[in-house]
Coordinates of C-alpha atoms in Angstrom, one line a residue:
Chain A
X1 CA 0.0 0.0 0.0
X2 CA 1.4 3.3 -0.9
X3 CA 2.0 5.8 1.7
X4 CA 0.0 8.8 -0.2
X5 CA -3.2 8.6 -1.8
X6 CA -4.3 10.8 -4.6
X7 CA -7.4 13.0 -3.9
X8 CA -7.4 14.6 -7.0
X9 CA -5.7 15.4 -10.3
X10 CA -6.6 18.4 -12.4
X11 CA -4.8 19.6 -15.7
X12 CA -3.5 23.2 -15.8
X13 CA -1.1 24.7 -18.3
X14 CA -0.5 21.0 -19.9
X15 CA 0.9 19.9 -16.5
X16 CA -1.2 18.1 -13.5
X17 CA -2.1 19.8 -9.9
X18 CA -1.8 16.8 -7.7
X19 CA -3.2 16.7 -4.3
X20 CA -2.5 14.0 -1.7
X21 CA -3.6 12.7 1.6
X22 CA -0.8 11.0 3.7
X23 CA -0.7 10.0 7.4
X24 CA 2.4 12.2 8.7
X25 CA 4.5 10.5 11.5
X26 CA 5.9 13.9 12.4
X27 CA 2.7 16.2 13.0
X28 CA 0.5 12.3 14.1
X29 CA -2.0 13.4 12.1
X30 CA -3.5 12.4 8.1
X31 CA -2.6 15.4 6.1
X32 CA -2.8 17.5 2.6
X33 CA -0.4 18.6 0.1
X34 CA -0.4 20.0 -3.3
X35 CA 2.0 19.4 -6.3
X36 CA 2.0 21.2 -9.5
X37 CA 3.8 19.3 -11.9
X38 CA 4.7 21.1 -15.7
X39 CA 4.4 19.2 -18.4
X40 CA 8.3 19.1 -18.6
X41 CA 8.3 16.4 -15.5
X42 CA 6.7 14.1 -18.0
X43 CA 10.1 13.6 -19.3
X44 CA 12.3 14.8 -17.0
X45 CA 13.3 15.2 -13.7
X46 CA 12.5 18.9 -12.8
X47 CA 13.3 21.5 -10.2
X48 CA 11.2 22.7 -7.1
X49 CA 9.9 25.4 -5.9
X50 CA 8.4 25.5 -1.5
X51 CA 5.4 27.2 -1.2
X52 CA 4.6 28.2 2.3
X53 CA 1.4 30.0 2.5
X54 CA -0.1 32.0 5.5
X55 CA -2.4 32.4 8.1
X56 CA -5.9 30.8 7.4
X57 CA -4.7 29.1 4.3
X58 CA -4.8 25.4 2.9
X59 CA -2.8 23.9 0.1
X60 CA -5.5 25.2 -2.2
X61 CA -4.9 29.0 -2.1
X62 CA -2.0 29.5 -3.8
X63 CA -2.9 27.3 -6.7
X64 CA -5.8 28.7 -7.2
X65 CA -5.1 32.5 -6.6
X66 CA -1.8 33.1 -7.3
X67 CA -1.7 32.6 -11.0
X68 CA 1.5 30.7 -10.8
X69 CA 1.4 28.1 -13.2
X70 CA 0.9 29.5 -16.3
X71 CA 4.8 30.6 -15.9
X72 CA 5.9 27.6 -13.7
X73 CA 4.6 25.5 -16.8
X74 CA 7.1 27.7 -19.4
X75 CA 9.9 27.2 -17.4
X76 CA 9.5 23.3 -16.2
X77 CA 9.4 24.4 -12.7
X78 CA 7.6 22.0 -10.2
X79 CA 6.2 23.6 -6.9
X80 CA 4.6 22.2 -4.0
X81 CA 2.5 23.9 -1.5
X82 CA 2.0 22.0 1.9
X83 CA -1.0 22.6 4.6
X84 CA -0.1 25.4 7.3
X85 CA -0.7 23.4 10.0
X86 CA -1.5 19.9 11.5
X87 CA -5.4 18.7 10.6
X88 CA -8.0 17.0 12.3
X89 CA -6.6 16.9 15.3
X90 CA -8.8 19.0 18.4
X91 CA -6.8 20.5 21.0
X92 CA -8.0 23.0 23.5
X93 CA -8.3 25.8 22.0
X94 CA -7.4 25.0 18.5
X95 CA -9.5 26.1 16.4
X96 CA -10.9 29.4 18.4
X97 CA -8.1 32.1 16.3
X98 CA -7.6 32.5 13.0
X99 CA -3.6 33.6 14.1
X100 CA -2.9 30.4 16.4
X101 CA -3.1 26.7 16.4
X102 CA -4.9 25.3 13.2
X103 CA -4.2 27.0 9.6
X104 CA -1.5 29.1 12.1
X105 CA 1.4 26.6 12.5
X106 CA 4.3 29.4 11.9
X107 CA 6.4 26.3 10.6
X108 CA 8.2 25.9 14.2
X109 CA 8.3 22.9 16.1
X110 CA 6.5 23.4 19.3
X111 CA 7.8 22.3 22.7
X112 CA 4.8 23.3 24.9
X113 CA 2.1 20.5 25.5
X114 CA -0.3 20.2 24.4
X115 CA 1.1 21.5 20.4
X116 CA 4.5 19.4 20.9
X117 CA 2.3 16.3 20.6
X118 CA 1.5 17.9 16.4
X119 CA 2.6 20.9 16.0
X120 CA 6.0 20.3 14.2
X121 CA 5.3 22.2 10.6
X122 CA 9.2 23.0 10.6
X123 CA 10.1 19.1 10.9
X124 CA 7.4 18.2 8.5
X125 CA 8.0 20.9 5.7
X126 CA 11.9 20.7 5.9
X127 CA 12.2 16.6 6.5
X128 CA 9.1 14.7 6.3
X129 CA 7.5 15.5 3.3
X130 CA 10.8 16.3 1.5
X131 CA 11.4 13.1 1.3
X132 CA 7.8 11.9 0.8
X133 CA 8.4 14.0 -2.4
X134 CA 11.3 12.2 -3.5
X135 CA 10.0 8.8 -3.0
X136 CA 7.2 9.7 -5.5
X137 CA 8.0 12.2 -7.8
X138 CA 10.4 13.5 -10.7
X139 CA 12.0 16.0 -8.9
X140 CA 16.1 16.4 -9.8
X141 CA 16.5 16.9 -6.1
X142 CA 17.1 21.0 -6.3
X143 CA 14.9 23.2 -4.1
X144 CA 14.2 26.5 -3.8
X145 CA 11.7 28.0 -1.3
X146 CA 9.3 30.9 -1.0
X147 CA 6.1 32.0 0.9
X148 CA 3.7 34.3 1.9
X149 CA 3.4 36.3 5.6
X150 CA 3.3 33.5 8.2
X151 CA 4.5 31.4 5.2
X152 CA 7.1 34.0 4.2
X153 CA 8.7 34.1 7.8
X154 CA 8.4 30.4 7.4
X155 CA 10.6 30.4 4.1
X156 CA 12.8 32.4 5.4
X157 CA 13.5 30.3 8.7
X158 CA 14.1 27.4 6.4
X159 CA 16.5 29.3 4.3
X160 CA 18.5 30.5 6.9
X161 CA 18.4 27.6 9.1
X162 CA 19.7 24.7 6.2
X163 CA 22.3 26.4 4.8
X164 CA 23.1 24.8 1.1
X165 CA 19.6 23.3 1.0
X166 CA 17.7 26.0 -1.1
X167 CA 19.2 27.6 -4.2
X168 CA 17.2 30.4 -3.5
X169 CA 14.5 31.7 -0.9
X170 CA 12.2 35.0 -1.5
X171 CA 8.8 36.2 0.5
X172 CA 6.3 38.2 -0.1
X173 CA 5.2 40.4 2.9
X174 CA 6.9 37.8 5.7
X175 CA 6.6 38.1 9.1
X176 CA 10.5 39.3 9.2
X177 CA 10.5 39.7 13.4
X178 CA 7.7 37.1 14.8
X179 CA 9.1 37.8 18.5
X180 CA 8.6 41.5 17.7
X181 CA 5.0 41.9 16.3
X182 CA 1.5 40.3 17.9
X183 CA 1.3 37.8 15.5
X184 CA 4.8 36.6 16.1
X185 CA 4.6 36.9 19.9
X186 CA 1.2 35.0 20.6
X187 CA 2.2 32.0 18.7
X188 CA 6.2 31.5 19.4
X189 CA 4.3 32.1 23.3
X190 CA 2.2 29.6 22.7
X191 CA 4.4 27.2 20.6
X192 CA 7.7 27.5 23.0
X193 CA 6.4 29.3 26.2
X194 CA 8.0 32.6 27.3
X195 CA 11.4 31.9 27.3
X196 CA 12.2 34.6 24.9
X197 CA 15.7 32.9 23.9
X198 CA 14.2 30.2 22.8
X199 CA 12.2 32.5 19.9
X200 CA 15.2 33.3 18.4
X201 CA 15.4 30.0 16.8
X202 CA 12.7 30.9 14.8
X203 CA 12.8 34.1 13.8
X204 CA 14.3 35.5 10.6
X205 CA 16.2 38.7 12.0
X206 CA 17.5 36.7 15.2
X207 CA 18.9 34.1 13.0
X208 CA 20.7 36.6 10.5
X209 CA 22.3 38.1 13.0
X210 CA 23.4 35.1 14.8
X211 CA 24.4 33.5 11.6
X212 CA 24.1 35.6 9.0
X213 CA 23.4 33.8 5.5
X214 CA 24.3 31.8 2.9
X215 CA 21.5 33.2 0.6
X216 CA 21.1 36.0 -0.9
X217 CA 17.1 37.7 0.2
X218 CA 14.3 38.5 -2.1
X219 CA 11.2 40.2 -1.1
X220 CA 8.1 41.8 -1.9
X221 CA 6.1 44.5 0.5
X222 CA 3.0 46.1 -0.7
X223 CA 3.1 49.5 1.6
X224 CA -0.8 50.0 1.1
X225 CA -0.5 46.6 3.1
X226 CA -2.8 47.0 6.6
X227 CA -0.7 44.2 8.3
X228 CA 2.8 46.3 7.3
X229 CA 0.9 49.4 8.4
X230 CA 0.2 47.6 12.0
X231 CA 3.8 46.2 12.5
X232 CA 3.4 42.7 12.1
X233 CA 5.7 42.6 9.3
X234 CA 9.0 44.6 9.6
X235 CA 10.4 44.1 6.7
X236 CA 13.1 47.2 7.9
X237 CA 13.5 44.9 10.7
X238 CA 14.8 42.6 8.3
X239 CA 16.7 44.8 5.7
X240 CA 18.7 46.4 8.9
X241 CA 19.4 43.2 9.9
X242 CA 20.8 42.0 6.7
X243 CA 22.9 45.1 6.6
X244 CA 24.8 44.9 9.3
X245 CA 25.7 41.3 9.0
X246 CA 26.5 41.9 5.3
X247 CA 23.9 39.5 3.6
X248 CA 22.8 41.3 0.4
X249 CA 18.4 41.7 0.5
X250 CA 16.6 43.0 -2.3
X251 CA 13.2 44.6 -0.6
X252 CA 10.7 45.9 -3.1
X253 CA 7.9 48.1 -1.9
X254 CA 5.1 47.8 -4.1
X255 CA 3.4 50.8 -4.1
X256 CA -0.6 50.5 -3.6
X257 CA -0.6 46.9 -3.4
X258 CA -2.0 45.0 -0.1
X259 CA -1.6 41.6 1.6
X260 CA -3.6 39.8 -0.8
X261 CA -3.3 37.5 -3.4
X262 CA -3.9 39.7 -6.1
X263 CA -0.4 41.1 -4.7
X264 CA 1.1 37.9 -5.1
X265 CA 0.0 36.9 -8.4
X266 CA 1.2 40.8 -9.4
X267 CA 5.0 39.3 -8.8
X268 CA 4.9 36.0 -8.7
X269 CA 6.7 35.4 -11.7
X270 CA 9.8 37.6 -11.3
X271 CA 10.1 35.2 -7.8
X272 CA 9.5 32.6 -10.2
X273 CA 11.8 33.1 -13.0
X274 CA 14.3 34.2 -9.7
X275 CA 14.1 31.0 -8.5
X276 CA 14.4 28.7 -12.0
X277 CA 17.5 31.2 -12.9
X278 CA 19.2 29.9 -9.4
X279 CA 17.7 27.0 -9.5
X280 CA 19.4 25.7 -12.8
X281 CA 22.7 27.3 -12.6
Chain B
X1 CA -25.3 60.9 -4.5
X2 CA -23.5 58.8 -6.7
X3 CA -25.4 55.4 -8.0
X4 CA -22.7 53.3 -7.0
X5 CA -20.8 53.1 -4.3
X6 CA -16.9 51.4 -3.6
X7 CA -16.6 48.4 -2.1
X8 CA -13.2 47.9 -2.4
X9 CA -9.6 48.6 -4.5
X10 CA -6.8 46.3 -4.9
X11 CA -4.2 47.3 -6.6
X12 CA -3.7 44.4 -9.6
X13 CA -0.7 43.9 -12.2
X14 CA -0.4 48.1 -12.1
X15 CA -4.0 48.3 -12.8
X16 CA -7.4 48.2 -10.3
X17 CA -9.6 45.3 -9.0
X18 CA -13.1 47.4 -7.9
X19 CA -16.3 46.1 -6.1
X20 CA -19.4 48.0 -6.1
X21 CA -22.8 47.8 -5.1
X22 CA -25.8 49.5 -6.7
X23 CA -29.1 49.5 -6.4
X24 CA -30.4 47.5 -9.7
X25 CA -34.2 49.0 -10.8
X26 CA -34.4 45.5 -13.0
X27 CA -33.8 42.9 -10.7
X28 CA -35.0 45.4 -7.5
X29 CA -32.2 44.4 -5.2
X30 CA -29.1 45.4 -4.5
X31 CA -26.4 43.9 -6.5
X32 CA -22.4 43.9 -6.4
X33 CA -20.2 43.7 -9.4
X34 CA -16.2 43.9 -9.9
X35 CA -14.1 45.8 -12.7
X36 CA -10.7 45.5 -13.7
X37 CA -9.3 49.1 -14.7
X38 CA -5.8 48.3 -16.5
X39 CA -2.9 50.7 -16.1
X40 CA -4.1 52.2 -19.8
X41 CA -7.0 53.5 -18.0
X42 CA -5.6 56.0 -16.0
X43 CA -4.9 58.0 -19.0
X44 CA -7.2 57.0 -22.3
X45 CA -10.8 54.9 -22.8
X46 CA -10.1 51.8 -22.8
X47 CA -12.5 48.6 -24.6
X48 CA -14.1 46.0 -22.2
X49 CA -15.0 42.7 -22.0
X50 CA -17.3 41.3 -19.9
X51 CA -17.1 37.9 -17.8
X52 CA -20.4 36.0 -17.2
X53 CA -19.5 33.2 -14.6
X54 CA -21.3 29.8 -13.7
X55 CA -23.3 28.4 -11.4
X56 CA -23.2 29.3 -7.5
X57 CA -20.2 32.2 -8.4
X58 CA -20.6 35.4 -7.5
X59 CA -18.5 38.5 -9.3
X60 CA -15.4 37.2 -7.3
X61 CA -14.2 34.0 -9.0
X62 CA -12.9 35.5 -11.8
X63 CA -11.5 37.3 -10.9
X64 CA -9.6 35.3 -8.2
X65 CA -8.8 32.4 -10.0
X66 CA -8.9 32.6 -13.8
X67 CA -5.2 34.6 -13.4
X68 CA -6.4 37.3 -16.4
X69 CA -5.6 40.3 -14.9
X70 CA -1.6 39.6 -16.4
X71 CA -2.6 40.1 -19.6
X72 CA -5.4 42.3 -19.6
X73 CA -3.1 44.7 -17.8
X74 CA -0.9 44.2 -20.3
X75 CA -3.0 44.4 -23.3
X76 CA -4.7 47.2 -22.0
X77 CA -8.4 45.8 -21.5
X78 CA -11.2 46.7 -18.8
X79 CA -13.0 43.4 -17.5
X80 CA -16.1 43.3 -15.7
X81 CA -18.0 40.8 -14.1
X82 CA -21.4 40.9 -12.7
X83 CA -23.1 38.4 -10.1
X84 CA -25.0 35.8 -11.1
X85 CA -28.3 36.5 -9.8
X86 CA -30.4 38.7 -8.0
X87 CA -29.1 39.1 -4.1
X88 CA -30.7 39.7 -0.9
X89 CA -33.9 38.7 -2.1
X90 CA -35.9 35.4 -0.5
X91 CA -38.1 33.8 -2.8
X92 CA -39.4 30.4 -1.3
X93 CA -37.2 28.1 -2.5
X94 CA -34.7 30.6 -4.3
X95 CA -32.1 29.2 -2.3
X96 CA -32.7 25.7 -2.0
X97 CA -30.3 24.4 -4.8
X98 CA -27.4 25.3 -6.8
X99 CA -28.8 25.1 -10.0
X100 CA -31.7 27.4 -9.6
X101 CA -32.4 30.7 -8.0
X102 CA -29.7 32.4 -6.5
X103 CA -26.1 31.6 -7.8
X104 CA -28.4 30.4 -11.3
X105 CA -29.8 33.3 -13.0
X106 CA -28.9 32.0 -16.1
X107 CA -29.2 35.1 -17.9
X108 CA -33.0 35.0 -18.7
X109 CA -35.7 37.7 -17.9
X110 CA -38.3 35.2 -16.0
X111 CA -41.6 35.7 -16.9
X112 CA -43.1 33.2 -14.2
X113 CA -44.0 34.4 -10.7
X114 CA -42.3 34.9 -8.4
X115 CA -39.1 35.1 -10.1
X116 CA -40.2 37.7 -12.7
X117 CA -39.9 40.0 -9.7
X118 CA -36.3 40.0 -9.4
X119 CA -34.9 37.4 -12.0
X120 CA -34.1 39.4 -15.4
X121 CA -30.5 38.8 -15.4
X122 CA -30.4 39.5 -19.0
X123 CA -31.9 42.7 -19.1
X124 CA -29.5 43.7 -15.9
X125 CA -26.5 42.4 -18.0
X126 CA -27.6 44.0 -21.3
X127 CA -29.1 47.2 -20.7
X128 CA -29.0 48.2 -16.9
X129 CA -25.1 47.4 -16.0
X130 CA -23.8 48.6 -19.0
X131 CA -25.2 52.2 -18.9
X132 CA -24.0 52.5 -15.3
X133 CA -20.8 51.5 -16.4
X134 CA -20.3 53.6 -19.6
X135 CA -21.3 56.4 -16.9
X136 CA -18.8 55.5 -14.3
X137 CA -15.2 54.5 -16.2
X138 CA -13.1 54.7 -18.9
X139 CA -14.9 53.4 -21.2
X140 CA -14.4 53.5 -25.0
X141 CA -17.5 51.8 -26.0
X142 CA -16.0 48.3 -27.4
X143 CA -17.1 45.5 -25.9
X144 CA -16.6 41.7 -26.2
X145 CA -18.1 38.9 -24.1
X146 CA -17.0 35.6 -22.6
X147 CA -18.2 33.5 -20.1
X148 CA -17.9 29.8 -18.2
X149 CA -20.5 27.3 -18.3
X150 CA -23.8 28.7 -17.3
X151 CA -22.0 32.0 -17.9
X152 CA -20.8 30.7 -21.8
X153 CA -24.5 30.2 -22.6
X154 CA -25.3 33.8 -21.4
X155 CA -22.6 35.2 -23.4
X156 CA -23.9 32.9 -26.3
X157 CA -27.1 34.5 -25.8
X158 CA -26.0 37.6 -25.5
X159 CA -24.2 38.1 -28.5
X160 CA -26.5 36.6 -31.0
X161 CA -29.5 38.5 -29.4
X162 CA -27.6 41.8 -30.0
X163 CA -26.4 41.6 -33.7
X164 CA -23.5 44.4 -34.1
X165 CA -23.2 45.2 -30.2
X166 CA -20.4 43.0 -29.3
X167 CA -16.9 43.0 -31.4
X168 CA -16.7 39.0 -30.4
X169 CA -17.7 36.2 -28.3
X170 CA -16.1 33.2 -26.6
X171 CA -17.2 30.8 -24.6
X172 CA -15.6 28.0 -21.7
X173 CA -17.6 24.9 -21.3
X174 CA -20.6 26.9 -22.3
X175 CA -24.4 25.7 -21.6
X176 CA -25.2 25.3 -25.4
X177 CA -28.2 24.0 -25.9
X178 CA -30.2 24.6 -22.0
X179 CA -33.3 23.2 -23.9
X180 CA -32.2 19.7 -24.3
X181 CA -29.9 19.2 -20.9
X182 CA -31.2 18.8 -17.2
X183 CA -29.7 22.2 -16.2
X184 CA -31.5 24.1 -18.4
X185 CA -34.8 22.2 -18.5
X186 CA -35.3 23.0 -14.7
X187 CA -34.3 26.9 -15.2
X188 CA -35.9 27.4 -18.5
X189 CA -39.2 25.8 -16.8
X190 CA -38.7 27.2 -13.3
X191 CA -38.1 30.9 -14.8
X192 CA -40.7 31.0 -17.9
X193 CA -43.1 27.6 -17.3
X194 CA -43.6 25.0 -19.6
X195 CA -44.3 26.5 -22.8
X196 CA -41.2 25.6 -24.3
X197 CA -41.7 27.4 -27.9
X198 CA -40.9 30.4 -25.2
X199 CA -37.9 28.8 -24.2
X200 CA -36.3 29.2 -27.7
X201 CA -35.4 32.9 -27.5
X202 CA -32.9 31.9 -24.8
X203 CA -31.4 29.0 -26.2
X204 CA -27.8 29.7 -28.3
X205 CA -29.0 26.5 -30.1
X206 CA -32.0 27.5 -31.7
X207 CA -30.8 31.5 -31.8
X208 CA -28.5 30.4 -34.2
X209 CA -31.1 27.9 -36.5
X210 CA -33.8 30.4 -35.9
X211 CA -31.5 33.9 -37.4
X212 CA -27.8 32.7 -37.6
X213 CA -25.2 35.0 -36.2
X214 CA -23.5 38.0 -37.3
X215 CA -20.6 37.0 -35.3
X216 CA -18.1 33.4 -35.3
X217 CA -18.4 31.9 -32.7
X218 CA -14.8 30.7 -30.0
X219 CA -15.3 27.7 -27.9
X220 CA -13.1 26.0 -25.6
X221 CA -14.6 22.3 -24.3
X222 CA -12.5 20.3 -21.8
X223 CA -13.2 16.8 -22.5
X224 CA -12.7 15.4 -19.3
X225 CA -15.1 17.9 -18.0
X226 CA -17.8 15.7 -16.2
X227 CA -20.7 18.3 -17.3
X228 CA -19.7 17.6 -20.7
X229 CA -19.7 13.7 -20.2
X230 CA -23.1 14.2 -18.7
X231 CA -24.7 15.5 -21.8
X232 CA -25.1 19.2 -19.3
X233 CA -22.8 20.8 -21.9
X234 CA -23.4 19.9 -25.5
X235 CA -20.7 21.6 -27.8
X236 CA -21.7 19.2 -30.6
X237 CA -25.3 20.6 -30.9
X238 CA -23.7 23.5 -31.0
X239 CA -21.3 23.0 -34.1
X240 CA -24.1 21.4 -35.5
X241 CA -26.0 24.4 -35.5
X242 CA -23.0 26.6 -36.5
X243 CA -22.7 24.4 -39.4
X244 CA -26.5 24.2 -41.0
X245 CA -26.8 28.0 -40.3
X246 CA -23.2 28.9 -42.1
X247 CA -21.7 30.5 -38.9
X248 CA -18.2 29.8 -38.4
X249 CA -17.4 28.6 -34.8
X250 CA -13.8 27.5 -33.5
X251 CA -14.5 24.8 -30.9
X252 CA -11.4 23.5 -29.3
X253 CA -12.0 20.2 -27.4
X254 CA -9.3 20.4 -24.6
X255 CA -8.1 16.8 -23.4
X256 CA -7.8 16.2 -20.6
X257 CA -9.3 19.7 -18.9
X258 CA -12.1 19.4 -16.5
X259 CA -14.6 21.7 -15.7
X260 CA -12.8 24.3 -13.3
X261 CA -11.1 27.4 -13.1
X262 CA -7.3 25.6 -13.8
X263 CA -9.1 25.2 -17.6
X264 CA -10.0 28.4 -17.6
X265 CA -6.8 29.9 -16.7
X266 CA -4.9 27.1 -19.4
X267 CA -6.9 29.2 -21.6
X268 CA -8.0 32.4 -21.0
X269 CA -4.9 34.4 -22.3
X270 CA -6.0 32.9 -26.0
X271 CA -9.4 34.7 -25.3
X272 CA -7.8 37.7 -24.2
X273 CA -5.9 38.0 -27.4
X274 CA -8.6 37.2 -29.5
X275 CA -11.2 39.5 -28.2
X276 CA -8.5 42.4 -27.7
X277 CA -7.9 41.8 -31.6
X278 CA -11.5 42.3 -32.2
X279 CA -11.8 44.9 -29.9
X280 CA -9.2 47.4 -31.8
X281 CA -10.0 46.5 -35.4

């Protein structure tokens, strides 16, 4: 019996959108995850772009929304979006905010019961299903990774953390200091507990300036964006972070755009044709 | 006062995604509908096409998922879509079921109580919408018109009802011939009774037997759409009636596209193109 089961295949662009139901060991629970495969990976083995969406979202939202695949298609660019957080599962509490337990997993591995028992999104999108990938699928084994707000601070983390895994990372509108803005501080809280050291694991400023990086940063801020506007995204935060320890950042502010998707799909394919360039070189 | 009033802006590939609400004297509700304003309209008149979705859509899914905004920005074209029926209203039974009543207009004036009250989608999206808008935007007065499924049979209807008023028409998965497939049979009957002689003037079908069409007809037909496998669809019937009366249709069967947005999107840039081309001849 194979370990994923397909729940449904739909053509796009000439290539297939996959999703799958597997049980994950790491997060105990049965999850989703979507592939996009371009027609190219009928042949070949092809490259692959992380998608790590944000707060609220599924694997559905970026493939449907962001407009992706038209270009991903051209360029023989596979990309993956897994869930935001572990499914199914009903802790106390869970499901009561949109910004904190499920469709909020902020890609960290909790250590405070009772999330520790599934809430391991950093485990499970940098280990688990990496490899569930490459049992399954014609991937040539590069990786590049990218996300949006929750998702974005998550792509960032994994960048920075896995030095000489990714080829590339970019974000649009991360959360660049979690243990600095409400959204970042209620759920590293409630994920880790208060020790505030133990944040800095998982926060993209901390970590440059611990380690600096590898990687070079792309990102995209829309400044008619209300959760820039409220501090929850700090993308100076990040920028004066990368300057002092010397890691080169390209931050675009978009002018007029917001958090949404039509933002993304505005961009998407210069993050897209970013990644394939770095990707295949 | 102004007629219509902002819902919301998001800033889209340079250009503007707009939601309004108006009061509509045709259907006597209130009614929301969205317009993409390219870049090029900020400084000339621009041509539009308009969008007439499916079954249970509202003026959203568009413009979410069909990922046309790229080239519409780039081409320089206005898009609007209206809902799909009447809102706020509560007819008994209007919204028991998705193929009828609200979310299923299908682009008929009703002439059956109670729905002739409120249901004259066609009137609304002929006549009433289209003054509003030529007194609101940018408008230079060309118009095309595409739609989905439910929405390609309003379009259908549409343009071969209105000799000379559209530049071109295209269709997705389009509704073809309502009198002779379960969908239709229930609305045609539900929204103008039994006579089905009266049934004719809404049917692209027998439009086409009954005075051919001033304008060829663009058809895209996924054939593992599951509508079309169940006879809903009908593209044949279609052809066939393109073919007696002399019109010249393009029907494209797509394999291995199903009925969803991802088909539309595959596709939509070609409709872009081709209406843009009519559109500035």
């Amino acid at each position: 019996m194979s370990d994923i089961e397909l729940v449904s295949a739909t053509k796009s662009f000439g290539g297939w959108l996959k999703r799958y139901k597997h049980r994950s060991q790491v997060l105990n629970c049965e999850m989703i995850f979507a592939i996009y495969l371009p027609p190219a990976a009928d042949e070949n083995d092809v490259p692959l772009l992380w998608w790590l969406s944000g707060l609220t979202c599924t694997d559905e939202n970026f493939m449907q929304k962001a407009g992706a695949q038209r270009t991903a298609a051209e360029l023989g660019l596979a990309m993956v979006c897994p869930d935001t957080s572990p499914r199914g599962t009903d802790l106390p509490g869970e499901h009561d905010s949109y910004d904190f337990g499920s469709g909020a997993g902020f890609y960290v591995n909790a250590t405070r019961a009772p999330w520790s028992q599934h809430y391991r999104m950093y485990d499970y999108v940098t280990d688990e299903l990496p490899a569930l990938l490459r049992d399954h699928f014609p991937l040539n084994g590069r990786e590049a990774i990218s996300g949006h707000s929750m998702g974005g601070h998550g792509a960032l983390i994994c960048a920075l953390k896995n030095p000489g895994r990714y080829t590339s990372v970019s974000a649009f509108a991360p959360i660049s200091h979690p243990m600095q803005c409400p959204w970042g501080e209620k759920a590293l809280n409630g994920y880790l507990g208060d020790d505030q050291e133990s944040w800095k694991a998982w926060d993209a400023c901390e970590l440059i300036k611990a380690n600096g990086s590898s990687l070079a940063l792309m990102v995209d801020q829309g400044n008619a964006d209300n959760f820039y506007t409220d501090g929850q995204l700090q993308p100076e935060a990040l920028s004066a972070a990368c300057e002092e320890a010397g890691v080169p950042i390209t931050l675009r502010m978009q002018p007029g755009y917001d958090h949404s998707y039509f933002f993304i799909a505005s961009f998407i394919d210069d993050h897209l044709k970013y990644h394939f360039h770095h990707l295949t070189q």
